Short mmCIF file of C-alpha atoms and ligand atoms in Angstrom, two decimals:
data_model
loop_
_atom_site.label_atom_id
_atom_site.label_comp_id
_atom_site.label_asym_id
_atom_site.label_seq_id
_atom_site.Cartn_x
_atom_site.Cartn_y
_atom_site.Cartn_z
CA MET A 1 34.45 -24.50 -10.36
CA SER A 2 31.37 -22.96 -8.81
CA GLU A 3 29.92 -24.76 -5.79
CA ARG A 4 26.65 -22.92 -6.25
CA GLN A 5 23.39 -24.65 -6.98
CA HIS A 6 22.46 -24.03 -10.63
CA GLU A 7 18.84 -23.73 -11.77
CA GLN A 8 17.08 -23.14 -15.06
CA VAL A 9 14.16 -21.25 -13.50
CA VAL A 10 13.84 -19.78 -10.02
CA ILE A 11 10.42 -18.45 -9.04
CA ILE A 12 10.29 -15.99 -6.17
CA GLY A 13 7.03 -15.80 -4.22
CA SER A 14 4.20 -18.16 -3.33
CA GLY A 15 0.87 -16.71 -4.37
CA PRO A 16 -1.28 -17.74 -7.34
CA ALA A 17 1.18 -16.24 -9.87
CA SER A 18 4.12 -18.13 -8.43
CA TRP A 19 2.46 -21.57 -8.14
CA THR A 20 0.92 -21.27 -11.60
CA ALA A 21 4.33 -20.37 -13.06
CA ALA A 22 5.76 -23.39 -11.21
CA ILE A 23 3.10 -25.77 -12.57
CA TYR A 24 3.78 -24.63 -16.15
CA ALA A 25 7.58 -24.62 -15.76
CA ALA A 26 7.57 -28.04 -14.10
CA ARG A 27 5.40 -29.54 -16.82
CA ALA A 28 7.87 -28.11 -19.37
CA ASP A 29 10.59 -30.18 -17.62
CA LEU A 30 12.39 -27.12 -16.29
CA SER A 31 12.40 -28.45 -12.70
CA PRO A 32 11.65 -25.05 -11.15
CA LEU A 33 12.77 -23.96 -7.71
CA VAL A 34 10.28 -21.81 -5.79
CA ILE A 35 11.64 -19.58 -3.04
CA GLU A 36 8.40 -19.14 -1.18
CA GLY A 37 9.26 -16.66 1.55
CA ALA A 38 10.29 -17.10 5.16
CA GLY A 39 7.00 -16.20 6.73
CA SER A 40 7.71 -12.57 7.56
CA ARG A 41 4.85 -10.03 7.61
CA THR A 42 5.90 -8.77 4.17
CA MET A 43 6.41 -12.04 2.33
CA ILE A 44 4.10 -14.58 3.90
CA PRO A 45 3.92 -17.86 2.01
CA GLY A 46 0.62 -17.82 0.14
CA GLY A 47 0.61 -14.05 -0.13
CA GLN A 48 -2.45 -11.84 0.12
CA LEU A 49 -4.86 -14.77 -0.18
CA MET A 50 -3.83 -15.86 3.29
CA TYR A 51 -5.68 -12.75 4.51
CA THR A 52 -8.79 -13.52 2.50
CA THR A 53 -11.48 -15.56 4.14
CA GLU A 54 -13.71 -17.00 1.44
CA VAL A 55 -12.73 -16.80 -2.24
CA GLU A 56 -15.94 -16.86 -4.24
CA ASN A 57 -14.80 -15.40 -7.55
CA TYR A 58 -12.16 -17.93 -8.61
CA PRO A 59 -13.67 -20.11 -11.35
CA GLY A 60 -13.84 -23.81 -10.62
CA PHE A 61 -14.88 -23.52 -6.98
CA PRO A 62 -18.69 -23.32 -7.11
CA GLU A 63 -18.95 -23.57 -3.33
CA GLY A 64 -16.12 -21.09 -2.70
CA VAL A 65 -12.81 -21.91 -1.06
CA THR A 66 -10.76 -20.32 1.70
CA GLY A 67 -7.65 -18.45 0.58
CA ILE A 68 -5.52 -20.74 2.77
CA ASP A 69 -6.95 -23.97 1.26
CA MET A 70 -6.65 -22.56 -2.23
CA MET A 71 -2.96 -21.74 -1.82
CA ALA A 72 -2.29 -25.16 -0.24
CA ASP A 73 -3.88 -26.80 -3.31
CA PHE A 74 -1.96 -24.58 -5.75
CA LYS A 75 1.27 -25.55 -3.99
CA ALA A 76 0.36 -29.27 -3.90
CA GLN A 77 -0.29 -29.20 -7.65
CA ALA A 78 3.10 -27.57 -8.31
CA VAL A 79 4.88 -30.06 -6.02
CA ARG A 80 3.12 -32.98 -7.72
CA PHE A 81 5.05 -32.07 -10.88
CA GLU A 82 8.32 -31.99 -8.94
CA THR A 83 8.62 -28.33 -8.19
CA ARG A 84 11.15 -27.88 -5.39
CA VAL A 85 10.36 -25.36 -2.67
CA ILE A 86 12.52 -23.58 -0.12
CA MET A 87 10.98 -21.57 2.68
CA GLU A 88 13.30 -18.59 2.75
CA ASP A 89 13.22 -15.01 1.51
CA VAL A 90 15.44 -13.76 -1.28
CA ALA A 91 17.73 -11.32 0.49
CA GLU A 92 19.64 -10.10 -2.54
CA VAL A 93 19.92 -10.51 -6.28
CA ASP A 94 22.72 -9.77 -8.71
CA PHE A 95 21.26 -9.47 -12.19
CA SER A 96 24.46 -7.96 -13.65
CA VAL A 97 26.05 -11.43 -13.90
CA ARG A 98 25.26 -14.57 -15.91
CA PRO A 99 23.91 -16.89 -14.69
CA LEU A 100 21.73 -14.60 -12.59
CA LEU A 101 22.62 -14.79 -8.90
CA LEU A 102 20.27 -14.91 -5.90
CA THR A 103 21.18 -15.02 -2.21
CA THR A 104 18.57 -16.31 0.21
CA SER A 105 17.95 -15.04 3.74
CA GLY A 106 19.75 -18.18 4.95
CA GLY A 107 22.85 -17.19 2.96
CA THR A 108 22.53 -19.80 0.19
CA GLU A 109 23.73 -18.58 -3.20
CA ILE A 110 21.72 -19.85 -6.16
CA GLU A 111 22.57 -19.37 -9.84
CA SER A 112 19.78 -19.41 -12.35
CA ASP A 113 19.41 -18.95 -16.09
CA SER A 114 16.05 -17.26 -15.60
CA VAL A 115 14.03 -15.77 -12.75
CA ILE A 116 10.31 -15.16 -12.34
CA ILE A 117 9.51 -12.44 -9.83
CA ALA A 118 6.11 -13.13 -8.27
CA THR A 119 6.51 -11.55 -4.86
CA GLY A 120 3.15 -9.79 -4.87
CA ALA A 121 2.09 -6.56 -3.26
CA ASN A 122 0.85 -5.99 0.24
CA ALA A 123 -2.34 -4.11 0.82
CA ASN A 124 -1.60 -1.25 3.18
CA TRP A 125 -3.42 -1.33 6.51
CA ILE A 126 -4.10 1.49 8.93
CA GLY A 127 -1.97 -0.35 11.49
CA LEU A 128 -4.46 -0.87 14.34
CA GLU A 129 -4.39 -3.97 16.55
CA ASN A 130 -8.14 -4.58 16.31
CA GLU A 131 -8.07 -3.99 12.56
CA GLU A 132 -5.54 -6.82 12.17
CA ARG A 133 -7.38 -9.11 14.58
CA LEU A 134 -10.75 -8.75 12.81
CA ALA A 135 -9.17 -8.92 9.34
CA GLN A 136 -7.46 -12.21 10.16
CA SER A 137 -10.54 -13.74 11.81
CA GLY A 138 -12.93 -12.73 9.01
CA GLY A 139 -14.73 -10.38 11.39
CA GLY A 140 -15.85 -7.88 8.76
CA VAL A 141 -12.57 -6.06 8.12
CA SER A 142 -10.96 -6.44 4.71
CA ALA A 143 -8.60 -4.74 2.26
CA CYS A 144 -10.38 -6.08 -0.83
CA ALA A 145 -14.01 -5.24 -1.54
CA VAL A 146 -14.05 -7.19 -4.80
CA CYS A 147 -12.83 -10.31 -2.92
CA ASP A 148 -14.96 -10.11 0.22
CA GLY A 149 -17.66 -7.49 -0.35
CA ALA A 150 -20.33 -9.80 -1.72
CA LEU A 151 -20.29 -12.02 1.40
CA PRO A 152 -23.74 -12.20 3.01
CA HIS A 153 -22.75 -10.52 6.28
CA PHE A 154 -22.02 -7.22 4.49
CA ARG A 155 -25.45 -7.01 2.87
CA ASP A 156 -27.76 -4.22 4.05
CA GLN A 157 -25.13 -2.95 6.48
CA VAL A 158 -23.50 0.44 6.91
CA ILE A 159 -20.01 -0.04 5.46
CA ALA A 160 -17.02 2.23 6.06
CA ILE A 161 -14.36 2.58 3.36
CA VAL A 162 -11.08 4.24 4.33
CA GLY A 163 -9.15 6.11 1.63
CA GLY A 164 -9.60 8.84 -0.93
CA GLY A 165 -8.04 7.33 -4.06
CA ASP A 166 -9.48 5.46 -7.04
CA SER A 167 -9.45 2.17 -5.13
CA ALA A 168 -11.55 3.66 -2.34
CA MET A 169 -14.04 5.09 -4.87
CA GLU A 170 -14.17 1.78 -6.71
CA ASP A 171 -14.72 -0.12 -3.46
CA ALA A 172 -17.39 2.37 -2.37
CA LEU A 173 -19.25 2.01 -5.67
CA TYR A 174 -18.95 -1.77 -5.50
CA MET A 175 -20.22 -1.93 -1.92
CA ALA A 176 -23.11 0.43 -2.72
CA LYS A 177 -24.65 -2.50 -4.61
CA PHE A 178 -25.04 -4.51 -1.41
CA ALA A 179 -24.85 -2.11 1.51
CA LYS A 180 -27.53 0.01 3.16
CA GLU A 181 -25.09 2.91 3.23
CA VAL A 182 -21.42 3.40 2.37
CA VAL A 183 -19.41 5.92 4.35
CA VAL A 184 -16.09 6.97 2.82
CA VAL A 185 -13.73 8.07 5.57
CA HIS A 186 -10.97 10.29 4.23
CA ARG A 187 -8.23 12.07 6.14
CA ARG A 188 -8.43 15.28 4.08
CA GLU A 189 -11.28 17.30 2.58
CA GLU A 190 -10.26 16.64 -1.00
CA LEU A 191 -10.10 13.29 -2.77
CA ARG A 192 -7.03 11.95 -4.54
CA ALA A 193 -9.19 9.90 -6.92
CA SER A 194 -9.52 10.74 -10.61
CA LYS A 195 -12.26 13.19 -11.56
CA ILE A 196 -14.39 10.54 -13.20
CA MET A 197 -14.31 8.23 -10.19
CA GLN A 198 -15.09 11.14 -7.87
CA GLU A 199 -18.08 12.10 -9.99
CA ARG A 200 -19.38 8.55 -9.98
CA ALA A 201 -19.05 8.29 -6.22
CA PHE A 202 -20.70 11.70 -5.64
CA ALA A 203 -23.58 10.67 -7.89
CA GLU A 204 -24.29 7.45 -5.96
CA GLU A 205 -27.05 8.13 -3.42
CA LYS A 206 -25.91 5.45 -0.99
CA ILE A 207 -22.41 6.93 -0.61
CA ARG A 208 -21.65 9.71 1.86
CA PHE A 209 -18.31 11.16 2.93
CA GLU A 210 -16.74 11.78 6.31
CA TRP A 211 -14.09 14.41 5.54
CA ASN A 212 -11.02 15.10 7.67
CA GLN A 213 -11.45 11.87 9.62
CA THR A 214 -9.13 9.02 10.45
CA VAL A 215 -10.05 5.66 11.94
CA VAL A 216 -8.21 5.34 15.24
CA ASP A 217 -9.83 2.12 16.52
CA VAL A 218 -11.97 -0.74 15.29
CA ILE A 219 -14.60 -1.92 17.75
CA GLY A 220 -16.15 -5.41 17.99
CA ASP A 221 -15.39 -8.74 19.67
CA ASP A 222 -15.98 -11.35 16.94
CA VAL A 223 -17.43 -9.01 14.33
CA ILE A 224 -16.93 -5.29 13.77
CA THR A 225 -19.69 -3.12 15.24
CA ALA A 226 -18.19 0.37 14.96
CA VAL A 227 -15.12 2.41 14.12
CA LEU A 228 -13.73 5.20 16.26
CA LEU A 229 -13.17 8.31 14.15
CA ARG A 230 -10.88 11.19 14.99
CA ASP A 231 -11.28 14.57 13.33
CA THR A 232 -7.92 15.58 11.83
CA VAL A 233 -8.69 19.28 12.43
CA THR A 234 -10.36 19.36 15.86
CA ALA A 235 -9.07 16.00 17.26
CA GLU A 236 -12.66 15.28 18.36
CA GLU A 237 -13.45 11.56 18.55
CA ARG A 238 -16.76 9.77 17.98
CA GLN A 239 -18.02 6.33 17.10
CA LEU A 240 -19.58 5.42 13.79
CA GLU A 241 -21.60 2.21 13.88
CA VAL A 242 -20.76 -0.02 10.93
CA GLY A 243 -21.14 -3.64 9.88
CA GLY A 244 -17.98 -3.71 7.79
CA LEU A 245 -14.74 -1.88 7.13
CA PHE A 246 -12.77 -1.89 3.89
CA VAL A 247 -9.32 -0.35 3.94
CA ALA A 248 -8.35 1.03 0.51
CA ILE A 249 -5.20 3.03 1.13
CA GLY A 250 -2.96 1.58 -1.56
CA HIS A 251 -0.65 -1.38 -2.10
CA ASP A 252 3.09 -1.77 -1.71
CA PRO A 253 4.73 -4.10 -4.23
CA ASN A 254 7.46 -6.32 -2.75
CA THR A 255 10.43 -5.13 -4.77
CA GLY A 256 12.90 -3.98 -2.10
CA PHE A 257 15.16 -7.03 -2.57
CA LEU A 258 15.65 -6.07 -6.25
CA ASN A 259 17.63 -3.05 -5.13
CA GLY A 260 16.92 -1.06 -8.28
CA GLN A 261 18.19 -3.73 -10.70
CA VAL A 262 14.84 -4.13 -12.50
CA ALA A 263 13.01 -1.11 -13.93
CA LEU A 264 9.93 -0.12 -11.96
CA LYS A 265 6.98 2.04 -12.96
CA PRO A 266 6.68 5.44 -11.26
CA ASN A 267 4.23 3.87 -8.75
CA GLY A 268 6.78 1.21 -7.78
CA PHE A 269 5.34 -1.84 -9.57
CA VAL A 270 7.66 -3.85 -11.85
CA GLU A 271 7.58 -2.55 -15.40
CA THR A 272 6.93 -5.11 -18.14
CA ALA A 273 7.48 -4.71 -21.88
CA THR A 274 3.75 -4.25 -22.49
CA SER A 275 0.68 -4.97 -20.39
CA TRP A 276 0.41 -8.34 -22.14
CA ARG A 277 4.00 -9.47 -21.60
CA THR A 278 5.94 -10.45 -18.49
CA ILE A 279 9.38 -9.46 -19.84
CA THR A 280 11.19 -7.01 -17.54
CA SER A 281 14.11 -4.68 -18.24
CA VAL A 282 16.56 -7.56 -17.54
CA PRO A 283 16.74 -10.32 -20.17
CA GLY A 284 15.74 -13.63 -18.56
CA VAL A 285 13.90 -11.95 -15.69
CA PHE A 286 10.12 -12.09 -15.87
CA ALA A 287 7.46 -10.68 -13.55
CA ALA A 288 3.99 -11.98 -12.77
CA GLY A 289 1.10 -11.26 -10.44
CA ASP A 290 0.53 -8.31 -8.12
CA VAL A 291 4.18 -7.21 -8.16
CA MET A 292 3.61 -6.04 -11.76
CA ASP A 293 -0.17 -5.60 -11.81
CA ASP A 294 -1.32 -2.30 -10.34
CA PHE A 295 -4.71 -2.55 -11.98
CA PHE A 296 -6.57 -5.87 -11.68
CA LYS A 297 -4.94 -7.42 -8.60
CA GLN A 298 -7.11 -10.55 -8.65
CA ALA A 299 -6.09 -14.14 -7.90
CA VAL A 300 -7.26 -15.25 -11.31
CA THR A 301 -5.33 -12.53 -13.17
CA ALA A 302 -2.24 -13.29 -11.07
CA ALA A 303 -2.50 -16.97 -12.02
CA GLY A 304 -2.87 -15.93 -15.68
CA THR A 305 0.30 -13.84 -15.63
CA GLY A 306 2.11 -16.67 -13.82
CA CYS A 307 1.29 -18.93 -16.75
CA MET A 308 2.47 -16.23 -19.17
CA ALA A 309 5.78 -15.75 -17.31
CA ALA A 310 6.53 -19.49 -17.34
CA LEU A 311 5.78 -19.72 -21.06
CA GLU A 312 7.94 -16.68 -21.79
CA ALA A 313 10.79 -18.07 -19.66
CA GLU A 314 10.52 -21.45 -21.39
CA ARG A 315 10.73 -19.84 -24.83
CA TRP A 316 13.60 -17.60 -23.78
CA LEU A 317 15.56 -20.61 -22.50
CA ALA A 318 14.76 -22.71 -25.58
CA HIS A 319 15.84 -19.98 -28.00
CA GLY A 320 19.32 -19.43 -26.61
CA GLY A 321 18.44 -16.52 -24.29
CA PRO A 322 21.07 -17.37 -21.64
CA GLN A 323 23.87 -17.74 -24.22
CA GLU A 324 22.93 -14.46 -25.88
CA ALA A 325 22.74 -12.64 -22.53
CA ALA A 326 26.11 -14.08 -21.42
CA ALA A 327 27.71 -12.95 -24.68
CA GLY A 328 26.51 -9.45 -23.76
P1 NAP B 1 -3.64 5.91 -3.97
O1 NAP B 1 -4.02 6.61 -5.21
O2 NAP B 1 -2.25 5.97 -3.48
O3 NAP B 1 -4.61 6.47 -2.82
C1 NAP B 1 -4.45 6.07 -1.50
C2 NAP B 1 -5.44 6.87 -0.64
O4 NAP B 1 -5.35 6.39 0.70
C3 NAP B 1 -5.17 8.37 -0.61
O5 NAP B 1 -6.37 9.08 -0.65
C4 NAP B 1 -4.46 8.56 0.74
O6 NAP B 1 -4.77 9.79 1.33
C5 NAP B 1 -5.10 7.48 1.58
N1 NAP B 1 -4.20 7.01 2.62
C6 NAP B 1 -2.92 6.56 2.48
N2 NAP B 1 -2.44 6.15 3.65
C7 NAP B 1 -3.43 6.37 4.56
C8 NAP B 1 -3.52 6.14 5.95
N3 NAP B 1 -2.51 5.60 6.65
N4 NAP B 1 -4.68 6.47 6.58
C9 NAP B 1 -5.72 7.01 5.88
N5 NAP B 1 -5.69 7.23 4.54
C10 NAP B 1 -4.54 6.91 3.90
O7 NAP B 1 -3.98 4.33 -4.03
P2 NAP B 1 -5.16 3.56 -4.81
O8 NAP B 1 -6.44 4.25 -4.64
O9 NAP B 1 -5.03 2.14 -4.40
O10 NAP B 1 -4.71 3.67 -6.33
C11 NAP B 1 -3.44 3.18 -6.77
C12 NAP B 1 -3.27 3.36 -8.27
O11 NAP B 1 -4.17 2.51 -8.97
C13 NAP B 1 -3.61 4.78 -8.71
O12 NAP B 1 -2.73 5.12 -9.75
C14 NAP B 1 -5.03 4.68 -9.20
O13 NAP B 1 -5.36 5.67 -10.17
C15 NAP B 1 -5.04 3.27 -9.78
N6 NAP B 1 -6.40 2.70 -9.74
C16 NAP B 1 -7.26 2.98 -10.78
C17 NAP B 1 -8.56 2.51 -10.76
C18 NAP B 1 -9.51 2.83 -11.87
O14 NAP B 1 -9.15 3.60 -12.74
N7 NAP B 1 -10.69 2.29 -11.90
C19 NAP B 1 -9.02 1.75 -9.68
C20 NAP B 1 -8.14 1.48 -8.64
C21 NAP B 1 -6.85 1.98 -8.68
P3 NAP B 1 -4.17 11.16 0.75
O15 NAP B 1 -4.98 11.44 -0.47
O16 NAP B 1 -4.39 12.14 1.86
O17 NAP B 1 -2.73 10.90 0.48
#
């Protein structure tokens, strides 16, 4: 007889996708267990929203809400319907067995008929101390222009965007609506972005480019006042005065713990059956939120896919999915 805890649905992660999946699964009487993360830099409970100051684009909050308050409310709503939560990471999974097997960072082994992966993706940062300090304090440094760019303190400012991909071009075009000037700082003299995005950015009068430059420091006590640029060719350093910095150098989905057992897209995000389904390559394993979404990456879209994953898991369980999978 197995001594292991047995679950119908385990949800891994604790951002909007995870809590929404939990609310739906709990209300379907599936008594979900959320493994919310142990608080490491890569899997912080609450996910990327914990780095966002004011969320102004989530419907239902006309006055805005902080990312931290929003995640606390999402969690409270899931717990109200008897979601159980453990504050650990998932260290390992074994999806070759039935029931599916998960081992937490504390060494607990949990069996589950179905699993929803909602571990999110981390925005990449340059890795500077002052960048982290001002990002966490809401001092004008952010990794999401769509989330934070419309805040009043960025209006009519010179804004630096770091990166040369589509995200950087999209952020630059978005910020050009509010900013006095947008300066794209790129480490090479050629963009990675698609042709169409490049053309749009080149055509926007308010956007200019600083080629062959990296940001080596972020300057400002409470609020950013400048970035220190270093020329990648000559190593010359100079300050560029700015009122905001957006870092757009890609995202890393949190999939390491899957150890190759779920199919990923070439860019590392979890592959789903179609863009409108949450079914992964493993029957009974579903994916929701930023870990599978390399395109929208919004709190509201993450919540939407969390709902979809819970509904798909519920149907799979109700229609004999576990028995079929066990029979091979
Ligand atoms: P990306 O294509 O990987 O581009 C990342 C950019 O950041 C590159 O230009 C890279 O420079 C730069 N970079 C990476 N690390 C850096 C560092 N430490 N310091 C300075 N610069 C650094 O990422 P993305 O722009 O987020 O796009 C991800 C995917 O989503 C892509 O497939 C993209 O097409 C897609 N996307 C599409 C749209 C759209 O179609 N509207 C919008 C957003 C994203 P190098 O070029 O030198 O490597």
